[in-house]
PDB file of C-alpha atoms in Angstrom:
ATOM      1  CA  ALA T   1      25.204 -63.003 -66.087  1.00  0.00           C
ATOM      2  CA  ALA T   2      24.397 -61.738 -62.611  1.00  0.00           C
ATOM      3  CA  ALA T   3      21.320 -63.184 -60.967  1.00  0.00           C
ATOM      4  CA  SER T   4      18.564 -60.670 -60.360  1.00  0.00           C
ATOM      5  CA  LEU T   5      17.091 -60.321 -56.895  1.00  0.00           C
ATOM      6  CA  ASP T   6      13.329 -60.169 -56.618  1.00  0.00           C
ATOM      7  CA  ARG T   7      12.135 -57.600 -54.045  1.00  0.00           C
ATOM      8  CA  SER T   8      10.292 -60.345 -52.179  1.00  0.00           C
ATOM      9  CA  ASP T   9      13.645 -62.151 -51.724  1.00  0.00           C
ATOM     10  CA  ALA T  10      15.292 -59.140 -50.069  1.00  0.00           C
ATOM     11  CA  PRO T  11      14.257 -59.940 -46.445  1.00  0.00           C
ATOM     12  CA  LEU T  12      15.617 -63.481 -46.737  1.00  0.00           C
ATOM     13  CA  ALA T  13      18.814 -62.225 -48.379  1.00  0.00           C
ATOM     14  CA  ALA T  14      19.287 -59.698 -45.550  1.00  0.00           C
ATOM     15  CA  LEU T  15      18.724 -62.443 -42.976  1.00  0.00           C
ATOM     16  CA  LYS T  16      21.394 -64.595 -44.643  1.00  0.00           C
ATOM     17  CA  VAL T  17      23.870 -61.703 -44.548  1.00  0.00           C
ATOM     18  CA  ILE T  18      23.142 -60.975 -40.872  1.00  0.00           C
ATOM     19  CA  ALA T  19      23.493 -64.656 -39.947  1.00  0.00           C
ATOM     20  CA  ASN T  20      26.812 -65.065 -41.754  1.00  0.00           C
ATOM     21  CA  VAL T  21      28.344 -61.770 -40.623  1.00  0.00           C
ATOM     22  CA  CYS T  22      27.389 -62.394 -36.979  1.00  0.00           C
ATOM     23  CA  HIS T  23      28.752 -65.935 -37.218  1.00  0.00           C
ATOM     24  CA  HIS T  24      32.176 -64.537 -38.127  1.00  0.00           C
ATOM     25  CA  ASP T  25      32.280 -61.109 -36.429  1.00  0.00           C
ATOM     26  CA  ALA T  26      31.800 -60.741 -32.673  1.00  0.00           C
ATOM     27  CA  ARG T  27      31.427 -56.939 -32.942  1.00  0.00           C
ATOM     28  CA  ALA T  28      28.528 -57.313 -35.369  1.00  0.00           C
ATOM     29  CA  ARG T  29      26.624 -59.303 -32.728  1.00  0.00           C
ATOM     30  CA  ASP T  30      26.401 -56.192 -30.559  1.00  0.00           C
ATOM     31  CA  ASP T  31      25.452 -53.964 -33.490  1.00  0.00           C
ATOM     32  CA  VAL T  32      22.565 -56.238 -34.490  1.00  0.00           C
ATOM     33  CA  ARG T  33      21.122 -56.505 -30.942  1.00  0.00           C
ATOM     34  CA  PRO T  34      18.326 -53.927 -31.550  1.00  0.00           C
ATOM     35  CA  ARG T  35      17.138 -56.049 -34.506  1.00  0.00           C
ATOM     36  CA  ILE T  36      16.881 -59.310 -32.556  1.00  0.00           C
ATOM     37  CA  PRO T  37      13.071 -59.101 -32.164  1.00  0.00           C
ATOM     38  CA  ALA T  38      12.681 -58.778 -35.948  1.00  0.00           C
ATOM     39  CA  ILE T  39      14.920 -61.817 -36.445  1.00  0.00           C
ATOM     40  CA  LEU T  40      12.953 -63.821 -33.877  1.00  0.00           C
ATOM     41  CA  GLU T  41       9.741 -62.990 -35.758  1.00  0.00           C
ATOM     42  CA  ARG T  42      11.159 -64.888 -38.702  1.00  0.00           C
ATOM     43  CA  CYS T  43      11.606 -68.103 -36.699  1.00  0.00           C
ATOM     44  CA  LYS T  44       8.365 -69.409 -38.165  1.00  0.00           C
ATOM     45  CA  VAL T  45       7.402 -71.425 -41.191  1.00  0.00           C
ATOM     46  CA  ASP T  46       6.641 -69.286 -44.236  1.00  0.00           C
ATOM     47  CA  PRO T  47       5.470 -71.237 -47.289  1.00  0.00           C
ATOM     48  CA  LYS T  48       6.705 -68.433 -49.574  1.00  0.00           C
ATOM     49  CA  ARG T  49      10.207 -68.561 -48.038  1.00  0.00           C
ATOM     50  CA  PRO T  50      10.815 -72.196 -47.028  1.00  0.00           C
ATOM     51  CA  LEU T  51      14.318 -71.619 -45.614  1.00  0.00           C
ATOM     52  CA  GLN T  52      13.529 -68.408 -43.707  1.00  0.00           C
ATOM     53  CA  ARG T  53      13.038 -70.236 -40.396  1.00  0.00           C
ATOM     54  CA  GLU T  54      16.351 -72.072 -40.678  1.00  0.00           C
ATOM     55  CA  TRP T  55      18.267 -68.896 -41.527  1.00  0.00           C
ATOM     56  CA  ALA T  56      16.602 -67.061 -38.629  1.00  0.00           C
ATOM     57  CA  ILE T  57      17.532 -69.842 -36.201  1.00  0.00           C
ATOM     58  CA  PHE T  58      21.109 -69.790 -37.510  1.00  0.00           C
ATOM     59  CA  ALA T  59      21.166 -66.003 -37.038  1.00  0.00           C
ATOM     60  CA  VAL T  60      19.935 -66.303 -33.429  1.00  0.00           C
ATOM     61  CA  ARG T  61      22.572 -68.966 -32.746  1.00  0.00           C
ATOM     62  CA  ALA T  62      25.277 -66.727 -34.206  1.00  0.00           C
ATOM     63  CA  LEU T  63      24.017 -63.697 -32.257  1.00  0.00           C
ATOM     64  CA  CYS T  64      24.130 -65.612 -28.968  1.00  0.00           C
ATOM     65  CA  ALA T  65      27.504 -67.308 -29.446  1.00  0.00           C
ATOM     66  CA  ASP T  66      29.874 -65.989 -26.773  1.00  0.00           C
ATOM     67  CA  ASN T  67      27.571 -62.984 -26.238  1.00  0.00           C
ATOM     68  CA  ALA T  68      25.981 -62.886 -22.777  1.00  0.00           C
ATOM     69  CA  GLU T  69      24.365 -59.511 -23.512  1.00  0.00           C
ATOM     70  CA  ASN T  70      22.390 -60.890 -26.467  1.00  0.00           C
ATOM     71  CA  GLN T  71      21.447 -63.975 -24.466  1.00  0.00           C
ATOM     72  CA  ALA T  72      20.167 -61.771 -21.629  1.00  0.00           C
ATOM     73  CA  PHE T  73      18.329 -59.537 -24.111  1.00  0.00           C
ATOM     74  CA  ILE T  74      16.462 -62.512 -25.564  1.00  0.00           C
ATOM     75  CA  ALA T  75      15.725 -63.907 -22.092  1.00  0.00           C
ATOM     76  CA  SER T  76      14.191 -60.575 -21.098  1.00  0.00           C
ATOM     77  CA  LEU T  77      11.703 -60.563 -23.981  1.00  0.00           C
ATOM     78  CA  GLU T  78       8.052 -61.348 -23.321  1.00  0.00           C
ATOM     79  CA  PRO T  79       5.861 -63.287 -25.751  1.00  0.00           C
ATOM     80  CA  GLN T  80       3.818 -60.901 -27.887  1.00  0.00           C
ATOM     81  CA  LYS T  81       1.382 -63.114 -29.737  1.00  0.00           C
ATOM     82  CA  ILE T  82       0.712 -66.637 -30.885  1.00  0.00           C
ATOM     83  CA  ASP T  83      -0.700 -67.605 -34.267  1.00  0.00           C
ATOM     84  CA  THR T  84      -3.979 -69.289 -33.354  1.00  0.00           C
ATOM     85  CA  ASP T  85      -5.311 -69.678 -36.894  1.00  0.00           C
ATOM     86  CA  PRO T  86      -7.107 -73.066 -36.883  1.00  0.00           C
ATOM     87  CA  ASP T  87      -5.607 -74.099 -40.241  1.00  0.00           C
ATOM     88  CA  THR T  88      -2.096 -73.272 -39.024  1.00  0.00           C
ATOM     89  CA  LEU T  89      -2.638 -75.183 -35.779  1.00  0.00           C
ATOM     90  CA  ARG T  90      -3.999 -78.235 -37.620  1.00  0.00           C
ATOM     91  CA  SER T  91      -1.030 -78.212 -40.005  1.00  0.00           C
ATOM     92  CA  PHE T  92       1.218 -78.761 -36.956  1.00  0.00           C
ATOM     93  CA  GLY T  93      -1.080 -81.331 -35.340  1.00  0.00           C
ATOM     94  CA  LEU T  94      -2.239 -78.900 -32.664  1.00  0.00           C
ATOM     95  CA  GLN T  95      -5.708 -78.200 -31.322  1.00  0.00           C
ATOM     96  CA  ASP T  96      -5.009 -75.112 -29.208  1.00  0.00           C
ATOM     97  CA  VAL T  97      -2.103 -72.853 -28.312  1.00  0.00           C
ATOM     98  CA  ARG T  98      -2.353 -70.047 -25.754  1.00  0.00           C
ATOM     99  CA  LEU T  99      -0.311 -67.970 -23.339  1.00  0.00           C
ATOM    100  CA  ALA T 100      -0.851 -68.497 -19.632  1.00  0.00           C
ATOM    101  CA  PRO T 101       1.063 -67.254 -16.587  1.00  0.00           C
ATOM    102  CA  HIS T 102       3.515 -69.741 -15.098  1.00  0.00           C
ATOM    103  CA  PRO T 103       2.229 -70.731 -11.624  1.00  0.00           C
ATOM    104  CA  ASP T 104       5.586 -70.063  -9.913  1.00  0.00           C
ATOM    105  CA  THR T 105       7.085 -67.129 -11.810  1.00  0.00           C
ATOM    106  CA  GLY T 106       4.027 -65.434 -13.282  1.00  0.00           C
ATOM    107  CA  ARG T 107       5.885 -65.085 -16.600  1.00  0.00           C
ATOM    108  CA  PRO T 108       3.867 -66.020 -19.677  1.00  0.00           C
ATOM    109  CA  GLU T 109       4.378 -69.524 -20.959  1.00  0.00           C
ATOM    110  CA  VAL T 110       2.974 -71.336 -23.936  1.00  0.00           C
ATOM    111  CA  LYS T 111       0.304 -73.971 -23.300  1.00  0.00           C
ATOM    112  CA  ILE T 112      -0.186 -76.474 -26.115  1.00  0.00           C
ATOM    113  CA  ALA T 113      -3.052 -78.903 -26.687  1.00  0.00           C
ATOM    114  CA  MET T 114      -2.343 -81.576 -29.260  1.00  0.00           C
ATOM    115  CA  ALA T 115      -5.041 -82.389 -31.801  1.00  0.00           C
ATOM    116  CA  LYS T 116      -6.775 -85.681 -31.461  1.00  0.00           C
ATOM    117  CA  ASN T 117      -5.921 -87.994 -34.318  1.00  0.00           C
ATOM    118  CA  PRO T 118      -9.245 -88.959 -35.880  1.00  0.00           C
ATOM    119  CA  ARG T 119      -7.751 -92.089 -37.461  1.00  0.00           C
ATOM    120  CA  ARG T 120      -6.818 -93.447 -34.060  1.00  0.00           C
ATOM    121  CA  ALA T 121     -10.256 -92.619 -32.700  1.00  0.00           C
ATOM    122  CA  GLN T 122     -12.055 -94.813 -35.237  1.00  0.00           C
ATOM    123  CA  PRO T 123     -13.438 -97.973 -33.638  1.00  0.00           C
ATOM    124  CA  ALA T 124     -12.127-101.273 -34.881  1.00  0.00           C
ATOM    125  CA  SER T 125     -14.543-102.977 -37.219  1.00  0.00           C
ATOM    126  CA  SER T 126     -16.336-105.862 -35.617  1.00  0.00           C
ATOM    127  CA  SER T 127     -17.299-108.551 -38.043  1.00  0.00           C
ATOM    128  CA  SER T 128     -18.609-111.831 -36.831  1.00  0.00           C
ATOM    129  CA  ALA T 129     -18.113-114.787 -39.081  1.00  0.00           C
ATOM    130  CA  SER T 130     -20.588-117.633 -38.700  1.00  0.00           C
TER     131      SER T 130
END
């Protein structure tokens, strides 16, 4: 019996196809170039699709293999947004993430502030035995 594909699985299935085809076909790497931003958007953790990030990273690797044009295309992209949801940041052990201009180039760069670990901040108990 053939396995049925849920509509919500279609984006991940398409990403797997793109990653595998581009891994094996140099011509496909050029054809997929206009879709690189959409693939990069999937390089994030999605609890509903746990392997999406890994497939997206594999696709980017395949797209850039021996393809200077795709590498230059990605290098030319500017950051669009950062997920600053407090729950998301805490889940990664972060306190703050923001874009700021690089002092030398002026290009946006990501600034990260790590969350303080409250367990480490607890004072050691002081008990005095008589």
